[in-house]
């Protein structure tokens, strides 16, 4: 999924970051390809793929376990309330493990320079902005992923 969707994700990030340079989705494709080559449409692919993998792992590892703990320690019974609570916990874990990859992915996709590497991005975040920066945007991400876990 990440490989196919990555060009669209890059365009979405660029449209939000610089609407003057990228006035529309259709015009963004040739602008990126002309200035960066086809590879420009695949910036952020590694963190995007890792983000997806960590979300899936967080969801798979958490739902059944939280359901069991809620039944055992909170005396919850099988039903809608148990599903909602387990899903919201699952969304919390998935959002937390994916947050660093989400930030790195967005920074990478927004970079127009071929000199910016994942190592540069991660180093800058950790040493110039601080590790807590890896969780910037966590709340909106949870507000998106939390309800998503309810439907899965």
Tab-separated table of N, CA and C in Angstrom:
chain	number	residue	atom	x	y	z
A	1	UNK	N	0.800	-1.189	0.000
A	1	UNK	CA	0.000	0.000	0.000
A	1	UNK	C	0.850	1.262	0.000
A	2	UNK	N	1.918	1.273	0.821
A	2	UNK	CA	2.756	2.472	0.910
A	2	UNK	C	3.412	2.805	-0.424
A	3	UNK	N	3.831	1.780	-1.163
A	3	UNK	CA	4.521	2.015	-2.439
A	3	UNK	C	3.586	2.676	-3.443
A	4	UNK	N	2.345	2.207	-3.499
A	4	UNK	CA	1.388	2.764	-4.451
A	4	UNK	C	0.883	4.140	-4.028
A	5	UNK	N	0.686	4.334	-2.745
A	5	UNK	CA	0.104	5.585	-2.249
A	5	UNK	C	1.135	6.681	-2.018
A	6	UNK	N	2.397	6.344	-1.969
A	6	UNK	CA	3.433	7.323	-1.615
A	6	UNK	C	3.421	8.582	-2.495
A	7	UNK	N	3.342	8.457	-3.830
A	7	UNK	CA	3.317	9.690	-4.637
A	7	UNK	C	2.170	10.625	-4.263
A	8	UNK	N	1.013	10.062	-3.967
A	8	UNK	CA	-0.133	10.891	-3.576
A	8	UNK	C	0.116	11.533	-2.219
A	9	UNK	N	0.718	10.792	-1.315
A	9	UNK	CA	1.043	11.330	0.010
A	9	UNK	C	2.056	12.473	-0.106
A	10	UNK	N	3.079	12.308	-0.953
A	10	UNK	CA	4.061	13.377	-1.168
A	10	UNK	C	3.358	14.620	-1.683
A	11	UNK	N	2.486	14.445	-2.653
A	11	UNK	CA	1.760	15.594	-3.223
A	11	UNK	C	0.886	16.256	-2.165
A	12	UNK	N	0.203	15.464	-1.344
A	12	UNK	CA	-0.636	16.027	-0.272
A	12	UNK	C	0.201	16.889	0.680
A	13	UNK	N	1.349	16.358	1.094
A	13	UNK	CA	2.230	17.095	2.006
A	13	UNK	C	2.709	18.386	1.353
A	14	UNK	N	3.118	18.312	0.087
A	14	UNK	CA	3.622	19.507	-0.612
A	14	UNK	C	2.512	20.540	-0.823
A	15	UNK	N	1.306	20.089	-1.165
A	15	UNK	CA	0.182	21.020	-1.353
A	15	UNK	C	-0.110	21.796	-0.075
A	16	UNK	N	-0.018	21.119	1.062
A	16	UNK	CA	-0.286	21.784	2.336
A	16	UNK	C	0.856	22.709	2.728
A	17	UNK	N	2.090	22.322	2.399
A	17	UNK	CA	3.252	23.106	2.820
A	17	UNK	C	3.493	24.326	1.941
A	18	UNK	N	3.212	24.233	0.649
A	18	UNK	CA	3.527	25.338	-0.261
A	18	UNK	C	2.483	25.436	-1.373
A	19	UNK	N	1.314	26.018	-1.074
A	19	UNK	CA	0.255	26.105	-2.081
A	19	UNK	C	0.599	27.020	-3.263
A	20	UNK	N	1.587	27.885	-3.100
A	20	UNK	CA	1.978	28.757	-4.212
A	20	UNK	C	2.769	27.942	-5.246
A	21	UNK	N	3.739	27.180	-4.784
A	21	UNK	CA	4.547	26.364	-5.694
A	21	UNK	C	3.731	25.209	-6.278
A	22	UNK	N	2.841	24.628	-5.465
A	22	UNK	CA	2.027	23.496	-5.902
A	22	UNK	C	0.549	23.894	-5.810
A	23	UNK	N	0.032	24.575	-6.839
A	23	UNK	CA	-1.334	25.101	-6.758
A	23	UNK	C	-2.433	24.042	-6.862
A	24	UNK	N	-2.118	22.875	-7.421
A	24	UNK	CA	-3.128	21.827	-7.540
A	24	UNK	C	-2.454	20.460	-7.565
A	25	UNK	N	-3.260	19.446	-7.343
A	25	UNK	CA	-2.743	18.076	-7.380
A	25	UNK	C	-2.172	17.746	-8.754
A	26	UNK	N	-2.898	18.096	-9.777
A	26	UNK	CA	-2.482	17.781	-11.152
A	26	UNK	C	-1.182	18.498	-11.511
A	27	UNK	N	-1.027	19.737	-11.103
A	27	UNK	CA	0.202	20.470	-11.440
A	27	UNK	C	1.398	20.027	-10.594
A	28	UNK	N	1.144	19.446	-9.435
A	28	UNK	CA	2.244	19.036	-8.554
A	28	UNK	C	3.054	17.883	-9.144
A	29	UNK	N	2.401	16.948	-9.821
A	29	UNK	CA	3.123	15.813	-10.410
A	29	UNK	C	4.266	16.261	-11.307
A	30	UNK	N	3.980	17.035	-12.365
A	30	UNK	CA	5.089	17.422	-13.252
A	30	UNK	C	6.118	18.334	-12.583
A	31	UNK	N	5.695	19.160	-11.650
A	31	UNK	CA	6.643	20.042	-10.956
A	31	UNK	C	7.651	19.197	-10.173
A	32	UNK	N	7.160	18.214	-9.441
A	32	UNK	CA	8.051	17.358	-8.640
A	32	UNK	C	8.951	16.518	-9.543
A	33	UNK	N	8.373	15.899	-10.572
A	33	UNK	CA	9.159	15.041	-11.462
A	33	UNK	C	10.215	15.858	-12.209
A	34	UNK	N	9.856	17.058	-12.642
A	34	UNK	CA	10.817	17.898	-13.376
A	34	UNK	C	11.974	18.346	-12.484
A	35	UNK	N	11.678	18.716	-11.239
A	35	UNK	CA	12.732	19.252	-10.373
A	35	UNK	C	13.491	18.171	-9.592
A	36	UNK	N	12.858	17.022	-9.338
A	36	UNK	CA	13.497	16.002	-8.493
A	36	UNK	C	13.598	14.631	-9.144
A	37	UNK	N	12.968	14.467	-10.296
A	37	UNK	CA	12.904	13.158	-10.933
A	37	UNK	C	11.797	12.324	-10.307
A	38	UNK	N	11.567	11.145	-10.868
A	38	UNK	CA	10.529	10.254	-10.325
A	38	UNK	C	10.782	9.903	-8.868
A	39	UNK	N	12.034	9.873	-8.474
A	39	UNK	CA	12.401	9.533	-7.097
A	39	UNK	C	11.779	10.521	-6.098
A	40	UNK	N	11.530	11.749	-6.545
A	40	UNK	CA	10.906	12.756	-5.688
A	40	UNK	C	9.529	12.342	-5.207
A	41	UNK	N	8.829	11.543	-6.014
A	41	UNK	CA	7.500	11.073	-5.632
A	41	UNK	C	7.569	9.947	-4.588
A	42	UNK	N	8.780	9.451	-4.363
A	42	UNK	CA	8.951	8.350	-3.411
A	42	UNK	C	9.736	8.755	-2.172
A	43	UNK	N	9.875	10.062	-1.961
A	43	UNK	CA	10.495	10.518	-0.712
A	43	UNK	C	9.617	10.096	0.446
A	44	UNK	N	10.261	9.661	1.517
A	44	UNK	CA	9.513	9.252	2.708
A	44	UNK	C	8.958	7.848	2.636
A	45	UNK	N	9.320	7.080	1.616
A	45	UNK	CA	8.769	5.733	1.466
A	45	UNK	C	9.158	4.821	2.632
A	46	UNK	N	10.406	4.879	3.060
A	46	UNK	CA	10.849	3.997	4.162
A	46	UNK	C	10.103	4.319	5.452
A	47	UNK	N	10.091	5.581	5.914
A	47	UNK	CA	9.328	5.838	7.145
A	47	UNK	C	7.823	5.604	6.981
A	48	UNK	N	7.308	5.795	5.779
A	48	UNK	CA	5.886	5.543	5.538
A	48	UNK	C	5.569	4.061	5.679
A	49	UNK	N	6.433	3.229	5.119
A	49	UNK	CA	6.252	1.788	5.219
A	49	UNK	C	6.399	1.328	6.673
A	50	UNK	N	7.409	1.863	7.351
A	50	UNK	CA	7.604	1.511	8.767
A	50	UNK	C	6.423	1.972	9.615
A	51	UNK	N	5.893	3.161	9.307
A	51	UNK	CA	4.730	3.675	10.024
A	51	UNK	C	3.573	2.690	9.908
A	52	UNK	N	3.295	2.243	8.694
A	52	UNK	CA	2.214	1.283	8.480
A	52	UNK	C	2.440	-0.024	9.226
A	53	UNK	N	3.676	-0.504	9.193
A	53	UNK	CA	4.005	-1.753	9.887
A	53	UNK	C	3.835	-1.605	11.396
A	54	UNK	N	4.261	-0.475	11.938
A	54	UNK	CA	4.148	-0.274	13.387
A	54	UNK	C	2.693	-0.072	13.810
A	55	UNK	N	1.901	0.559	12.970
A	55	UNK	CA	0.469	0.689	13.281
A	55	UNK	C	-0.163	-0.695	13.328
A	56	UNK	N	0.109	-1.497	12.305
A	56	UNK	CA	-0.464	-2.847	12.264
A	56	UNK	C	0.000	-3.676	13.464
A	57	UNK	N	1.286	-3.613	13.776
A	57	UNK	CA	1.811	-4.365	14.916
A	57	UNK	C	1.183	-3.887	16.223
A	58	UNK	N	1.063	-2.568	16.373
A	58	UNK	CA	0.450	-2.014	17.584
A	58	UNK	C	-0.993	-2.454	17.737
A	59	UNK	N	-1.720	-2.469	16.621
A	59	UNK	CA	-3.119	-2.885	16.673
A	59	UNK	C	-3.245	-4.372	16.968
A	60	UNK	N	-2.465	-5.182	16.273
A	60	UNK	CA	-2.551	-6.630	16.464
A	60	UNK	C	-2.147	-7.053	17.868
A	61	UNK	N	-1.121	-6.406	18.386
A	61	UNK	CA	-0.612	-6.787	19.709
A	61	UNK	C	-1.494	-6.292	20.844
A	62	UNK	N	-2.281	-5.269	20.600
A	62	UNK	CA	-2.967	-4.596	21.691
A	62	UNK	C	-4.430	-4.976	21.875
A	63	UNK	N	-5.175	-5.134	20.798
A	63	UNK	CA	-6.622	-5.296	20.924
A	63	UNK	C	-7.013	-6.474	21.824
A	64	UNK	N	-6.571	-7.665	21.465
A	64	UNK	CA	-6.957	-8.851	22.251
A	64	UNK	C	-6.414	-8.789	23.669
A	65	UNK	N	-5.191	-8.296	23.808
A	65	UNK	CA	-4.587	-8.220	25.141
A	65	UNK	C	-5.342	-7.228	26.034
A	66	UNK	N	-5.665	-6.055	25.491
A	66	UNK	CA	-6.402	-5.076	26.305
A	66	UNK	C	-7.803	-5.587	26.630
A	67	UNK	N	-8.391	-6.309	25.707
A	67	UNK	CA	-9.714	-6.882	25.948
A	67	UNK	C	-9.650	-7.876	27.125
A	68	UNK	N	-8.637	-8.723	27.112
A	68	UNK	CA	-8.452	-9.693	28.198
A	68	UNK	C	-8.215	-8.985	29.530
A	69	UNK	N	-7.351	-7.964	29.532
A	69	UNK	CA	-7.069	-7.235	30.780
A	69	UNK	C	-8.309	-6.518	31.302
A	70	UNK	N	-9.081	-5.919	30.407
A	70	UNK	CA	-10.302	-5.236	30.836
A	70	UNK	C	-11.314	-6.224	31.420
A	71	UNK	N	-11.385	-7.403	30.843
A	71	UNK	CA	-12.293	-8.429	31.393
A	71	UNK	C	-11.806	-8.902	32.764
A	72	UNK	N	-10.503	-9.156	32.868
A	72	UNK	CA	-9.948	-9.710	34.108
A	72	UNK	C	-9.889	-8.694	35.247
A	73	UNK	N	-9.464	-7.461	34.963
A	73	UNK	CA	-9.216	-6.491	36.033
A	73	UNK	C	-10.305	-5.433	36.201
A	74	UNK	N	-11.121	-5.240	35.196
A	74	UNK	CA	-12.190	-4.233	35.302
A	74	UNK	C	-13.570	-4.876	35.271
A	75	UNK	N	-13.563	-6.202	35.245
A	75	UNK	CA	-14.812	-6.970	35.280
A	75	UNK	C	-15.766	-6.587	34.141
A	76	UNK	N	-15.212	-6.250	32.988
A	76	UNK	CA	-16.059	-5.916	31.837
A	76	UNK	C	-16.510	-7.206	31.165
A	77	UNK	N	-17.698	-7.150	30.640
A	77	UNK	CA	-18.272	-8.302	29.940
A	77	UNK	C	-18.168	-8.074	28.431
A	78	UNK	N	-18.210	-9.140	27.688
A	78	UNK	CA	-18.187	-9.088	26.228
A	78	UNK	C	-19.337	-8.201	25.764
A	79	UNK	N	-19.076	-7.308	24.827
A	79	UNK	CA	-20.118	-6.425	24.315
A	79	UNK	C	-19.529	-5.132	23.767
A	80	UNK	N	-20.398	-4.190	23.486
A	80	UNK	CA	-20.005	-2.933	22.845
A	80	UNK	C	-19.037	-2.105	23.689
A	81	UNK	N	-19.306	-2.010	24.980
A	81	UNK	CA	-18.444	-1.199	25.852
A	81	UNK	C	-17.023	-1.760	25.880
A	82	UNK	N	-16.900	-3.073	25.941
A	82	UNK	CA	-15.576	-3.711	25.948
A	82	UNK	C	-14.869	-3.466	24.615
A	83	UNK	N	-15.616	-3.584	23.523
A	83	UNK	CA	-15.029	-3.341	22.196
A	83	UNK	C	-14.550	-1.893	22.058
A	84	UNK	N	-15.376	-0.949	22.493
A	84	UNK	CA	-15.005	0.474	22.398
A	84	UNK	C	-13.754	0.763	23.231
A	85	UNK	N	-13.734	0.308	24.468
A	85	UNK	CA	-12.563	0.554	25.330
A	85	UNK	C	-11.303	-0.094	24.762
A	86	UNK	N	-11.401	-1.329	24.326
A	86	UNK	CA	-10.248	-2.031	23.754
A	86	UNK	C	-9.766	-1.342	22.484
A	87	UNK	N	-10.693	-0.872	21.669
A	87	UNK	CA	-10.337	-0.187	20.426
A	87	UNK	C	-9.653	1.140	20.697
A	88	UNK	N	-10.134	1.884	21.685
A	88	UNK	CA	-9.509	3.174	21.995
A	88	UNK	C	-8.106	2.980	22.575
A	89	UNK	N	-7.916	1.935	23.358
A	89	UNK	CA	-6.575	1.611	23.859
A	89	UNK	C	-5.675	1.204	22.693
A	90	UNK	N	-6.219	0.420	21.783
A	90	UNK	CA	-5.475	-0.010	20.597
A	90	UNK	C	-5.048	1.195	19.770
A	91	UNK	N	-5.951	2.142	19.578
A	91	UNK	CA	-5.622	3.359	18.839
A	91	UNK	C	-4.542	4.163	19.537
A	92	UNK	N	-4.575	4.189	20.860
A	92	UNK	CA	-3.570	4.895	21.648
A	92	UNK	C	-2.177	4.298	21.414
A	93	UNK	N	-2.091	2.982	21.476
A	93	UNK	CA	-0.804	2.305	21.261
A	93	UNK	C	-0.342	2.480	19.818
A	94	UNK	N	-1.236	2.263	18.865
A	94	UNK	CA	-0.867	2.389	17.448
A	94	UNK	C	-0.386	3.799	17.129
A	95	UNK	N	-1.077	4.798	17.651
A	95	UNK	CA	-0.679	6.189	17.420
A	95	UNK	C	0.685	6.473	18.020
A	96	UNK	N	0.922	5.974	19.210
A	96	UNK	CA	2.185	6.232	19.905
A	96	UNK	C	3.368	5.584	19.197
A	97	UNK	N	3.227	4.334	18.767
A	97	UNK	CA	4.361	3.676	18.102
A	97	UNK	C	4.585	4.216	16.687
A	98	UNK	N	3.546	4.769	16.069
A	98	UNK	CA	3.674	5.292	14.708
A	98	UNK	C	4.120	6.749	14.658
A	99	UNK	N	3.935	7.494	15.738
A	99	UNK	CA	4.186	8.942	15.732
A	99	UNK	C	5.579	9.336	15.237
A	100	UNK	N	6.646	8.722	15.727
A	100	UNK	CA	7.970	9.127	15.224
A	100	UNK	C	8.118	8.926	13.714
A	101	UNK	N	7.590	7.827	13.199
A	101	UNK	CA	7.685	7.553	11.765
A	101	UNK	C	6.832	8.533	10.968
A	102	UNK	N	5.704	8.925	11.537
A	102	UNK	CA	4.820	9.882	10.880
A	102	UNK	C	5.522	11.236	10.707
A	103	UNK	N	6.176	11.697	11.755
A	103	UNK	CA	6.889	12.974	11.690
A	103	UNK	C	8.049	12.890	10.703
A	104	UNK	N	8.840	11.831	10.783
A	104	UNK	CA	9.992	11.669	9.889
A	104	UNK	C	9.519	11.555	8.438
A	105	UNK	N	8.435	10.823	8.220
A	105	UNK	CA	7.851	10.675	6.882
A	105	UNK	C	7.458	12.036	6.317
A	106	UNK	N	6.762	12.827	7.108
A	106	UNK	CA	6.301	14.130	6.641
A	106	UNK	C	7.472	15.059	6.351
A	107	UNK	N	8.459	15.069	7.220
A	107	UNK	CA	9.639	15.916	6.987
A	107	UNK	C	10.367	15.482	5.712
A	108	UNK	N	10.474	14.184	5.521
A	108	UNK	CA	11.147	13.667	4.338
A	108	UNK	C	10.371	14.017	3.071
A	109	UNK	N	9.068	13.838	3.100
A	109	UNK	CA	8.241	14.145	1.936
A	109	UNK	C	8.243	15.627	1.602
A	110	UNK	N	8.382	16.449	2.615
A	110	UNK	CA	8.363	17.895	2.411
A	110	UNK	C	9.708	18.438	1.927
A	111	UNK	N	10.751	17.643	2.020
A	111	UNK	CA	12.086	18.083	1.608
A	111	UNK	C	12.214	18.025	0.094
A	112	UNK	N	12.646	19.124	-0.495
A	112	UNK	CA	12.848	19.161	-1.946
A	112	UNK	C	14.311	18.949	-2.320
A	113	UNK	N	15.182	18.906	-1.347
A	113	UNK	CA	16.609	18.732	-1.592
A	113	UNK	C	16.970	17.250	-1.665
A	114	UNK	N	17.865	16.923	-2.582
A	114	UNK	CA	18.324	15.531	-2.667
A	114	UNK	C	19.402	15.250	-1.622
A	115	UNK	N	19.899	16.292	-0.950
A	115	UNK	CA	20.939	16.125	0.068
A	115	UNK	C	20.394	15.768	1.438
A	116	UNK	N	19.096	15.871	1.624
A	116	UNK	CA	18.495	15.581	2.925
A	116	UNK	C	18.231	14.085	3.023
A	117	UNK	N	18.884	13.452	3.996
A	117	UNK	CA	18.719	12.014	4.197
A	117	UNK	C	17.888	11.765	5.456
A	118	UNK	N	17.438	10.539	5.622
A	118	UNK	CA	16.712	10.189	6.844
A	118	UNK	C	17.584	10.420	8.065
A	119	UNK	N	18.875	10.118	7.935
A	119	UNK	CA	19.807	10.347	9.043
A	119	UNK	C	19.848	11.834	9.408
A	120	UNK	N	19.898	12.722	8.395
A	120	UNK	CA	19.886	14.172	8.651
A	120	UNK	C	18.612	14.598	9.379
A	121	UNK	N	17.502	14.085	8.923
A	121	UNK	CA	16.213	14.452	9.511
A	121	UNK	C	16.137	13.992	10.965
A	122	UNK	N	16.488	12.730	11.206
A	122	UNK	CA	16.420	12.179	12.565
A	122	UNK	C	17.401	12.895	13.487
A	123	UNK	N	18.622	13.141	13.002
A	123	UNK	CA	19.629	13.850	13.817
A	123	UNK	C	19.147	15.239	14.182
A	124	UNK	N	18.599	15.941	13.202
A	124	UNK	CA	18.105	17.300	13.467
A	124	UNK	C	17.007	17.280	14.522
A	125	UNK	N	16.072	16.361	14.371
A	125	UNK	CA	14.974	16.266	15.342
A	125	UNK	C	15.510	15.980	16.742
A	126	UNK	N	16.363	14.973	16.862
A	126	UNK	CA	16.841	14.547	18.184
A	126	UNK	C	17.744	15.570	18.851
A	127	UNK	N	18.666	16.157	18.078
A	127	UNK	CA	19.681	17.012	18.694
A	127	UNK	C	19.351	18.503	18.664
A	128	UNK	N	18.541	18.949	17.730
A	128	UNK	CA	18.198	20.382	17.656
A	128	UNK	C	16.835	20.681	18.275
A	129	UNK	N	15.896	19.756	18.133
A	129	UNK	CA	14.542	20.008	18.609
A	129	UNK	C	14.187	19.213	19.859
A	130	UNK	N	14.867	18.099	20.067
A	130	UNK	CA	14.611	17.256	21.232
A	130	UNK	C	13.727	16.071	20.894
A	131	UNK	N	13.920	14.956	21.600
A	131	UNK	CA	13.187	13.718	21.318
A	131	UNK	C	11.664	13.843	21.410
A	132	UNK	N	11.171	14.726	22.266
A	132	UNK	CA	9.715	14.872	22.407
A	132	UNK	C	9.076	15.334	21.095
A	133	UNK	N	9.878	15.968	20.244
A	133	UNK	CA	9.398	16.428	18.942
A	133	UNK	C	8.883	15.263	18.108
A	134	UNK	N	9.418	14.072	18.335
A	134	UNK	CA	8.971	12.896	17.580
A	134	UNK	C	7.482	12.620	17.778
A	135	UNK	N	6.902	13.218	18.819
A	135	UNK	CA	5.486	12.990	19.090
A	135	UNK	C	4.627	14.215	18.776
A	136	UNK	N	5.200	15.177	18.060
A	136	UNK	CA	4.434	16.352	17.627
A	136	UNK	C	3.308	15.880	16.712
A	137	UNK	N	2.128	16.367	16.944
A	137	UNK	CA	0.971	15.964	16.146
A	137	UNK	C	0.302	14.688	16.642
A	138	UNK	N	0.704	14.243	17.852
A	138	UNK	CA	0.156	12.989	18.371
A	138	UNK	C	-1.356	13.064	18.556
A	139	UNK	N	-1.859	14.136	19.146
A	139	UNK	CA	-3.296	14.220	19.437
A	139	UNK	C	-4.148	14.164	18.162
A	140	UNK	N	-3.859	14.972	17.142
A	140	UNK	CA	-4.674	14.827	15.924
A	140	UNK	C	-4.551	13.435	15.296
A	141	UNK	N	-3.364	12.848	15.403
A	141	UNK	CA	-3.189	11.491	14.871
A	141	UNK	C	-4.054	10.509	15.648
A	142	UNK	N	-4.119	10.670	16.971
A	142	UNK	CA	-4.960	9.770	17.779
A	142	UNK	C	-6.441	9.993	17.473
A	143	UNK	N	-6.819	11.240	17.293
A	143	UNK	CA	-8.221	11.525	16.973
A	143	UNK	C	-8.620	10.891	15.643
A	144	UNK	N	-7.649	10.628	14.788
A	144	UNK	CA	-7.902	9.942	13.527
A	144	UNK	C	-7.825	8.422	13.692
A	145	UNK	N	-6.780	7.937	14.374
A	145	UNK	CA	-6.573	6.492	14.494
A	145	UNK	C	-7.443	5.838	15.564
A	146	UNK	N	-7.753	6.571	16.632
A	146	UNK	CA	-8.581	5.993	17.703
A	146	UNK	C	-9.914	5.486	17.181
A	147	UNK	N	-10.696	6.332	16.533
A	147	UNK	CA	-11.967	5.864	15.963
A	147	UNK	C	-11.770	4.819	14.860
A	148	UNK	N	-10.650	4.910	14.141
A	148	UNK	CA	-10.368	3.922	13.098
A	148	UNK	C	-10.290	2.518	13.693
A	149	UNK	N	-9.702	2.408	14.867
A	149	UNK	CA	-9.599	1.107	15.526
A	149	UNK	C	-10.971	0.569	15.919
A	150	UNK	N	-11.942	1.454	16.124
A	150	UNK	CA	-13.293	1.015	16.452
A	150	UNK	C	-13.936	0.249	15.294
A	151	UNK	N	-13.579	0.641	14.082
A	151	UNK	CA	-14.213	0.062	12.904
A	151	UNK	C	-13.539	-1.224	12.447
A	152	UNK	N	-12.327	-1.464	12.905
A	152	UNK	CA	-11.590	-2.649	12.433
A	152	UNK	C	-11.872	-3.867	13.263
